[in-house]
mmCIF file of C-alpha atoms in Angstrom:
data_model
loop_
_atom_site.group_PDB
_atom_site.id
_atom_site.type_symbol
_atom_site.label_atom_id
_atom_site.label_comp_id
_atom_site.label_asym_id
_atom_site.label_seq_id
_atom_site.Cartn_x
_atom_site.Cartn_y
_atom_site.Cartn_z
ATOM 1 C CA MET A 1 43.641 0.512 -8.269
ATOM 2 C CA ARG A 2 43.490 1.065 -12.014
ATOM 3 C CA GLU A 3 44.253 4.317 -13.771
ATOM 4 C CA ASN A 4 41.356 6.610 -14.691
ATOM 5 C CA SER A 5 41.815 6.006 -18.407
ATOM 6 C CA MET A 6 38.706 7.993 -19.420
ATOM 7 C CA VAL A 7 39.978 11.228 -17.905
ATOM 8 C CA GLU A 8 42.173 11.952 -20.923
ATOM 9 C CA GLU A 9 39.096 11.931 -23.201
ATOM 10 C CA ARG A 10 37.104 14.378 -21.075
ATOM 11 C CA LEU A 11 36.002 17.572 -22.781
ATOM 12 C CA PRO A 12 37.177 20.891 -21.309
ATOM 13 C CA LEU A 13 35.084 21.995 -18.339
ATOM 14 C CA PRO A 14 33.104 25.234 -18.582
ATOM 15 C CA PHE A 15 34.452 26.418 -15.218
ATOM 16 C CA PRO A 16 37.743 25.882 -13.357
ATOM 17 C CA ILE A 17 37.831 22.997 -10.863
ATOM 18 C CA PRO A 18 37.605 24.470 -7.343
ATOM 19 C CA PRO A 19 40.479 23.726 -4.945
ATOM 20 C CA GLY A 20 39.980 20.645 -2.779
ATOM 21 C CA VAL A 21 37.772 18.991 -5.402
ATOM 22 C CA PHE A 22 38.224 15.945 -7.650
ATOM 23 C CA ALA A 23 36.809 15.968 -11.196
ATOM 24 C CA GLU A 24 35.875 12.385 -12.085
ATOM 25 C CA THR A 25 34.259 10.665 -15.059
ATOM 26 C CA VAL A 26 30.906 8.887 -15.092
ATOM 27 C CA THR A 27 31.380 5.273 -16.225
ATOM 28 C CA GLU A 28 27.874 3.837 -15.801
ATOM 29 C CA VAL A 29 24.301 5.028 -15.220
ATOM 30 C CA LYS A 30 21.279 2.843 -14.512
ATOM 31 C CA HIS A 31 17.731 4.135 -14.015
ATOM 32 C CA TYR A 32 15.509 1.879 -11.902
ATOM 33 C CA THR A 33 12.319 3.932 -11.753
ATOM 34 C CA SER A 34 11.188 7.483 -12.461
ATOM 35 C CA ARG A 35 12.482 8.324 -8.964
ATOM 36 C CA LEU A 36 15.673 6.272 -8.520
ATOM 37 C CA PHE A 37 18.945 5.797 -10.364
ATOM 38 C CA GLN A 38 22.458 4.522 -9.769
ATOM 39 C CA PHE A 39 25.732 5.763 -11.226
ATOM 40 C CA ARG A 40 29.382 4.830 -11.078
ATOM 41 C CA MET A 41 32.419 6.996 -11.707
ATOM 42 C CA THR A 42 36.177 6.793 -11.715
ATOM 43 C CA ARG A 43 37.936 6.831 -8.367
ATOM 44 C CA PRO A 44 40.911 9.123 -7.724
ATOM 45 C CA ARG A 45 44.000 7.068 -6.978
ATOM 46 C CA SER A 46 44.637 9.062 -3.797
ATOM 47 C CA PHE A 47 41.057 8.854 -2.467
ATOM 48 C CA ARG A 48 40.531 6.747 0.663
ATOM 49 C CA PHE A 49 37.325 6.245 2.643
ATOM 50 C CA ARG A 50 35.740 3.886 5.142
ATOM 51 C CA SER A 51 32.778 1.816 3.982
ATOM 52 C CA GLY A 52 29.588 3.637 5.007
ATOM 53 C CA GLU A 53 30.945 7.187 4.662
ATOM 54 C CA PHE A 54 29.551 9.918 2.410
ATOM 55 C CA VAL A 55 31.061 12.630 0.229
ATOM 56 C CA MET A 56 29.861 15.924 -1.209
ATOM 57 C CA ILE A 57 28.950 15.612 -4.900
ATOM 58 C CA GLY A 58 28.371 18.373 -7.456
ATOM 59 C CA LEU A 59 28.344 19.145 -11.159
ATOM 60 C CA PRO A 60 30.599 21.524 -13.152
ATOM 61 C CA ASN A 61 27.585 23.476 -14.431
ATOM 62 C CA ALA A 62 28.135 26.703 -12.506
ATOM 63 C CA GLU A 63 30.996 28.875 -11.312
ATOM 64 C CA LYS A 64 29.896 28.023 -7.744
ATOM 65 C CA PRO A 65 28.665 24.424 -7.966
ATOM 66 C CA ILE A 66 25.945 23.103 -5.666
ATOM 67 C CA TYR A 67 27.081 20.152 -3.561
ATOM 68 C CA ARG A 68 24.980 17.587 -1.728
ATOM 69 C CA ALA A 69 25.904 14.680 0.553
ATOM 70 C CA TYR A 70 25.876 11.253 -1.082
ATOM 71 C CA SER A 71 26.727 8.007 0.674
ATOM 72 C CA ILE A 72 29.251 5.942 -1.255
ATOM 73 C CA SER A 73 27.532 2.653 -2.035
ATOM 74 C CA SER A 74 30.620 0.838 -3.274
ATOM 75 C CA PRO A 75 32.918 -0.809 -0.710
ATOM 76 C CA ALA A 76 36.231 0.748 0.273
ATOM 77 C CA TRP A 77 38.183 -1.742 -1.864
ATOM 78 C CA ASP A 78 36.345 -1.020 -5.154
ATOM 79 C CA ASP A 79 38.268 0.504 -8.077
ATOM 80 C CA GLU A 80 35.336 2.818 -8.840
ATOM 81 C CA LEU A 81 32.852 4.827 -6.785
ATOM 82 C CA GLU A 82 29.158 3.986 -6.863
ATOM 83 C CA PHE A 83 26.172 6.081 -5.755
ATOM 84 C CA PHE A 84 22.407 5.485 -5.487
ATOM 85 C CA SER A 85 20.281 8.598 -5.893
ATOM 86 C CA ILE A 86 16.725 9.849 -5.812
ATOM 87 C CA LYS A 87 15.414 12.170 -8.517
ATOM 88 C CA VAL A 88 13.884 15.316 -7.064
ATOM 89 C CA PRO A 89 11.842 17.460 -9.485
ATOM 90 C CA GLY A 90 13.295 20.943 -9.272
ATOM 91 C CA GLY A 91 16.043 19.816 -6.898
ATOM 92 C CA PRO A 92 19.066 22.147 -7.165
ATOM 93 C CA LEU A 93 21.386 19.200 -7.856
ATOM 94 C CA THR A 94 19.346 16.091 -8.629
ATOM 95 C CA GLU A 95 17.327 17.894 -11.316
ATOM 96 C CA HIS A 96 20.581 17.947 -13.336
ATOM 97 C CA LEU A 97 22.378 14.908 -11.883
ATOM 98 C CA GLN A 98 19.657 12.526 -13.073
ATOM 99 C CA LYS A 99 20.535 13.472 -16.691
ATOM 100 C CA ILE A 100 24.199 12.407 -16.555
ATOM 101 C CA VAL A 101 25.546 9.865 -19.040
ATOM 102 C CA PRO A 102 28.850 7.966 -19.237
ATOM 103 C CA GLY A 103 31.666 10.353 -20.042
ATOM 104 C CA ASP A 104 30.204 13.279 -18.102
ATOM 105 C CA THR A 105 32.153 14.915 -15.277
ATOM 106 C CA ILE A 106 31.218 14.737 -11.585
ATOM 107 C CA LEU A 107 32.804 16.976 -8.961
ATOM 108 C CA MET A 108 33.589 15.430 -5.591
ATOM 109 C CA ARG A 109 35.056 17.104 -2.540
ATOM 110 C CA LYS A 110 38.107 15.285 -1.256
ATOM 111 C CA LYS A 111 37.111 14.633 2.360
ATOM 112 C CA PRO A 112 34.748 11.726 3.149
ATOM 113 C CA THR A 113 32.925 11.631 6.478
ATOM 114 C CA GLY A 114 29.912 10.114 8.230
ATOM 115 C CA THR A 115 28.782 8.138 11.265
ATOM 116 C CA LEU A 116 27.626 4.938 9.540
ATOM 117 C CA ILE A 117 30.957 3.215 10.013
ATOM 118 C CA LEU A 118 31.882 0.143 11.997
ATOM 119 C CA ASP A 119 34.304 2.115 14.168
ATOM 120 C CA ALA A 120 31.357 4.070 15.624
ATOM 121 C CA LEU A 121 29.858 0.892 17.092
ATOM 122 C CA LEU A 122 30.836 -1.083 20.154
ATOM 123 C CA ALA A 123 31.620 -4.762 19.699
ATOM 124 C CA GLY A 124 28.534 -6.929 19.269
ATOM 125 C CA SER A 125 27.306 -10.124 17.665
ATOM 126 C CA ARG A 126 24.306 -9.052 15.556
ATOM 127 C CA LEU A 127 24.285 -6.025 13.228
ATOM 128 C CA PHE A 128 21.074 -4.463 11.903
ATOM 129 C CA MET A 129 21.204 -1.986 9.010
ATOM 130 C CA LEU A 130 17.766 -0.363 8.763
ATOM 131 C CA SER A 131 17.045 1.669 5.619
ATOM 132 C CA THR A 132 14.321 3.322 3.593
ATOM 133 C CA GLY A 133 14.648 4.367 -0.067
ATOM 134 C CA THR A 134 18.148 5.468 -1.036
ATOM 135 C CA GLY A 135 19.153 5.043 2.606
ATOM 136 C CA ILE A 136 20.366 1.581 1.642
ATOM 137 C CA ALA A 137 23.369 3.171 -0.129
ATOM 138 C CA PRO A 138 25.855 3.128 2.799
ATOM 139 C CA PHE A 139 24.753 -0.396 3.653
ATOM 140 C CA ALA A 140 25.427 -1.492 0.080
ATOM 141 C CA SER A 141 29.009 -0.486 0.865
ATOM 142 C CA LEU A 142 29.143 -2.127 4.284
ATOM 143 C CA MET A 143 27.571 -5.433 3.233
ATOM 144 C CA ARG A 144 30.421 -5.870 0.722
ATOM 145 C CA ASP A 145 33.173 -5.098 3.245
ATOM 146 C CA PRO A 146 35.008 -8.097 4.774
ATOM 147 C CA GLU A 147 35.338 -6.259 8.111
ATOM 148 C CA THR A 148 31.556 -6.365 8.560
ATOM 149 C CA TYR A 149 31.609 -10.164 8.659
ATOM 150 C CA GLU A 150 34.747 -10.262 10.784
ATOM 151 C CA LYS A 151 32.994 -8.229 13.503
ATOM 152 C CA PHE A 152 29.500 -9.741 13.461
ATOM 153 C CA ARG A 153 28.108 -13.267 13.339
ATOM 154 C CA GLU A 154 24.839 -12.073 11.760
ATOM 155 C CA VAL A 155 24.155 -9.074 9.478
ATOM 156 C CA VAL A 156 20.542 -8.028 8.811
ATOM 157 C CA VAL A 157 19.823 -5.469 6.074
ATOM 158 C CA THR A 158 16.269 -4.124 5.907
ATOM 159 C CA HIS A 159 15.073 -2.003 2.982
ATOM 160 C CA THR A 160 11.649 -0.369 2.896
ATOM 161 C CA CYS A 161 10.282 1.398 -0.196
ATOM 162 C CA ARG A 162 6.884 2.427 -1.453
ATOM 163 C CA GLU A 163 6.813 0.107 -4.492
ATOM 164 C CA ARG A 164 8.392 -3.207 -5.487
ATOM 165 C CA ALA A 165 10.418 -1.690 -8.339
ATOM 166 C CA GLU A 166 12.173 0.595 -5.848
ATOM 167 C CA LEU A 167 13.603 -2.450 -4.071
ATOM 168 C CA ALA A 168 15.544 -3.556 -7.166
ATOM 169 C CA TYR A 169 18.851 -1.911 -6.246
ATOM 170 C CA GLY A 170 18.849 -3.686 -2.884
ATOM 171 C CA TYR A 171 18.104 -7.052 -4.454
ATOM 172 C CA GLU A 172 20.862 -6.554 -7.036
ATOM 173 C CA THR A 173 23.414 -5.524 -4.427
ATOM 174 C CA VAL A 174 22.630 -8.483 -2.179
ATOM 175 C CA ALA A 175 22.953 -10.846 -5.155
ATOM 176 C CA LYS A 176 26.340 -9.333 -6.068
ATOM 177 C CA THR A 177 27.455 -9.649 -2.451
ATOM 178 C CA LEU A 178 26.550 -13.334 -2.275
ATOM 179 C CA ASP A 179 28.480 -13.990 -5.491
ATOM 180 C CA ASP A 180 31.477 -11.834 -4.585
ATOM 181 C CA PRO A 181 34.701 -13.882 -4.279
ATOM 182 C CA LEU A 182 35.920 -11.640 -1.463
ATOM 183 C CA VAL A 183 32.919 -11.819 0.903
ATOM 184 C CA GLY A 184 30.481 -14.242 -0.732
ATOM 185 C CA ASP A 185 31.188 -17.256 1.478
ATOM 186 C CA GLU A 186 30.686 -15.320 4.708
ATOM 187 C CA ALA A 187 27.726 -13.370 3.326
ATOM 188 C CA ARG A 188 25.894 -16.569 2.383
ATOM 189 C CA GLU A 189 26.307 -17.686 5.978
ATOM 190 C CA LYS A 190 25.640 -14.398 7.804
ATOM 191 C CA LEU A 191 23.719 -11.921 5.604
ATOM 192 C CA ILE A 192 19.917 -11.619 5.878
ATOM 193 C CA HIS A 193 17.947 -9.366 3.514
ATOM 194 C CA PHE A 194 14.516 -8.116 4.659
ATOM 195 C CA PRO A 195 12.766 -5.964 1.981
ATOM 196 C CA THR A 196 9.296 -4.462 2.524
ATOM 197 C CA THR A 197 6.918 -2.180 0.639
ATOM 198 C CA THR A 198 4.395 0.308 1.990
ATOM 199 C CA ARG A 199 2.195 1.249 -0.988
ATOM 200 C CA GLU A 200 2.187 -1.832 -3.208
ATOM 201 C CA PRO A 201 1.652 -5.531 -2.412
ATOM 202 C CA SER A 202 4.849 -7.555 -2.122
ATOM 203 C CA GLN A 203 6.215 -10.528 -0.233
ATOM 204 C CA THR A 204 6.298 -8.392 2.930
ATOM 205 C CA VAL A 205 4.186 -5.252 3.363
ATOM 206 C CA GLY A 206 4.593 -2.630 6.076
ATOM 207 C CA ARG A 207 6.841 -0.028 7.629
ATOM 208 C CA ILE A 208 9.981 -1.331 9.302
ATOM 209 C CA THR A 209 9.017 0.453 12.531
ATOM 210 C CA ASP A 210 5.779 -1.564 12.612
ATOM 211 C CA LYS A 211 7.687 -4.773 11.888
ATOM 212 C CA ILE A 212 9.873 -4.037 14.897
ATOM 213 C CA ASP A 213 6.896 -3.219 17.122
ATOM 214 C CA ASP A 214 4.897 -6.350 16.251
ATOM 215 C CA LEU A 215 8.089 -8.469 16.323
ATOM 216 C CA SER A 216 7.442 -9.819 12.802
ATOM 217 C CA LEU A 217 10.931 -8.704 11.728
ATOM 218 C CA PHE A 218 12.494 -10.948 14.344
ATOM 219 C CA ARG A 219 10.165 -13.872 13.614
ATOM 220 C CA SER A 220 11.069 -13.613 9.930
ATOM 221 C CA ILE A 221 14.811 -13.801 10.581
ATOM 222 C CA GLY A 222 14.474 -16.427 13.300
ATOM 223 C CA GLY A 223 15.893 -14.249 16.046
ATOM 224 C CA SER A 224 15.046 -12.469 19.271
ATOM 225 C CA PRO A 225 13.994 -8.780 19.643
ATOM 226 C CA PHE A 226 16.563 -6.010 19.995
ATOM 227 C CA ASN A 227 18.933 -6.349 22.930
ATOM 228 C CA PRO A 228 21.501 -3.606 23.659
ATOM 229 C CA GLU A 229 23.895 -6.150 25.147
ATOM 230 C CA HIS A 230 24.728 -7.791 21.822
ATOM 231 C CA ASP A 231 22.796 -5.998 19.042
ATOM 232 C CA ARG A 232 24.170 -3.040 17.087
ATOM 233 C CA VAL A 233 22.017 -0.901 14.804
ATOM 234 C CA MET A 234 22.705 1.462 11.890
ATOM 235 C CA ILE A 235 19.875 3.620 10.514
ATOM 236 C CA CYS A 236 19.636 5.586 7.261
ATOM 237 C CA GLY A 237 16.492 6.927 5.637
ATOM 238 C CA SER A 238 13.846 9.587 5.996
ATOM 239 C CA MET A 239 14.032 12.034 8.886
ATOM 240 C CA ALA A 240 10.748 10.725 10.326
ATOM 241 C CA MET A 241 12.057 7.156 10.268
ATOM 242 C CA LEU A 242 15.359 8.197 11.845
ATOM 243 C CA GLN A 243 13.687 10.015 14.712
ATOM 244 C CA GLU A 244 11.172 7.234 15.364
ATOM 245 C CA LEU A 245 13.799 4.497 15.455
ATOM 246 C CA LYS A 246 16.191 6.607 17.508
ATOM 247 C CA SER A 247 13.457 7.116 20.100
ATOM 248 C CA LYS A 248 12.582 3.411 20.134
ATOM 249 C CA LEU A 249 16.185 2.310 20.587
ATOM 250 C CA GLU A 250 16.907 4.812 23.332
ATOM 251 C CA GLY A 251 13.768 3.610 25.090
ATOM 252 C CA MET A 252 15.217 0.085 24.972
ATOM 253 C CA GLY A 253 18.472 1.223 26.574
ATOM 254 C CA PHE A 254 20.588 1.689 23.458
ATOM 255 C CA THR A 255 23.106 4.560 23.370
ATOM 256 C CA GLU A 256 23.957 6.498 20.217
ATOM 257 C CA GLY A 257 27.545 6.234 19.010
ATOM 258 C CA SER A 258 29.904 8.465 17.051
ATOM 259 C CA ASN A 259 33.393 8.304 15.588
ATOM 260 C CA SER A 260 34.887 9.594 18.839
ATOM 261 C CA SER A 261 32.596 7.688 21.210
ATOM 262 C CA PRO A 262 31.324 4.321 19.925
ATOM 263 C CA GLY A 263 27.862 3.228 20.980
ATOM 264 C CA GLN A 264 25.154 0.664 20.304
ATOM 265 C CA PHE A 265 23.468 2.456 17.383
ATOM 266 C CA VAL A 266 24.280 5.163 14.844
ATOM 267 C CA ILE A 267 22.204 7.252 12.436
ATOM 268 C CA GLU A 268 23.092 9.293 9.347
ATOM 269 C CA ARG A 269 21.800 12.846 9.074
ATOM 270 C CA ALA A 270 23.151 13.744 5.647
ATOM 271 C CA PHE A 271 20.625 13.993 2.815
ATOM 272 C CA VAL A 272 20.505 14.892 -0.861
ATOM 273 C CA ASP A 273 18.159 17.639 -2.044
#
């Protein structure tokens, strides 16, 4: 892992860095729409995490910074840390976070956590990662992790947004995955990307829950409906989507997993403001 060379050029912070917190430097910012943006920052040399986990992110703009949970969208082997964020008007953190530029400082608490990790799932053959909006962030990490392809013969990533432009981050990440020298060969063989929109015409229109109910998701990927014997499911998105899919899966005989007790599906309950 390379040194954080930009840290030496950072301007003095207006407030002391709280204990148990890293102060890292923004290296890249990309705005996709008026609602969505991505940013990358330096990674502390001592920081370790499992692909799919989240961390608490804040800004050094107050003596008591506001922190929110952000899934790390870069894989565990990446030299930098990447995040995909929504812009919330008046949001205590995102109102300010959306204005960052390269060279700015981001605060990050040192302990990663989360349930969207491979260790929380029982062994299976087909992995579904179901996401809406910025919920694709942890799956952007997992789809670039070699362990994902070691454990599953097929990996299906669904991404549902309101408009076509909001799907761009998912398309870009899939393209990078297919071209990645570390996982590209296996991803080209095993990875399936299923994007949909709900408010604007696109190649596929409709909510992912409807696509599951009418079986069009499975027809599109050339596979059978959910089966708890060999399918494993990860879910990240809006609270309504999480609850609806959780109910559907439990009705099909799936059991929810956790870090201490692996199961057949997992959901993430951490959200930004």
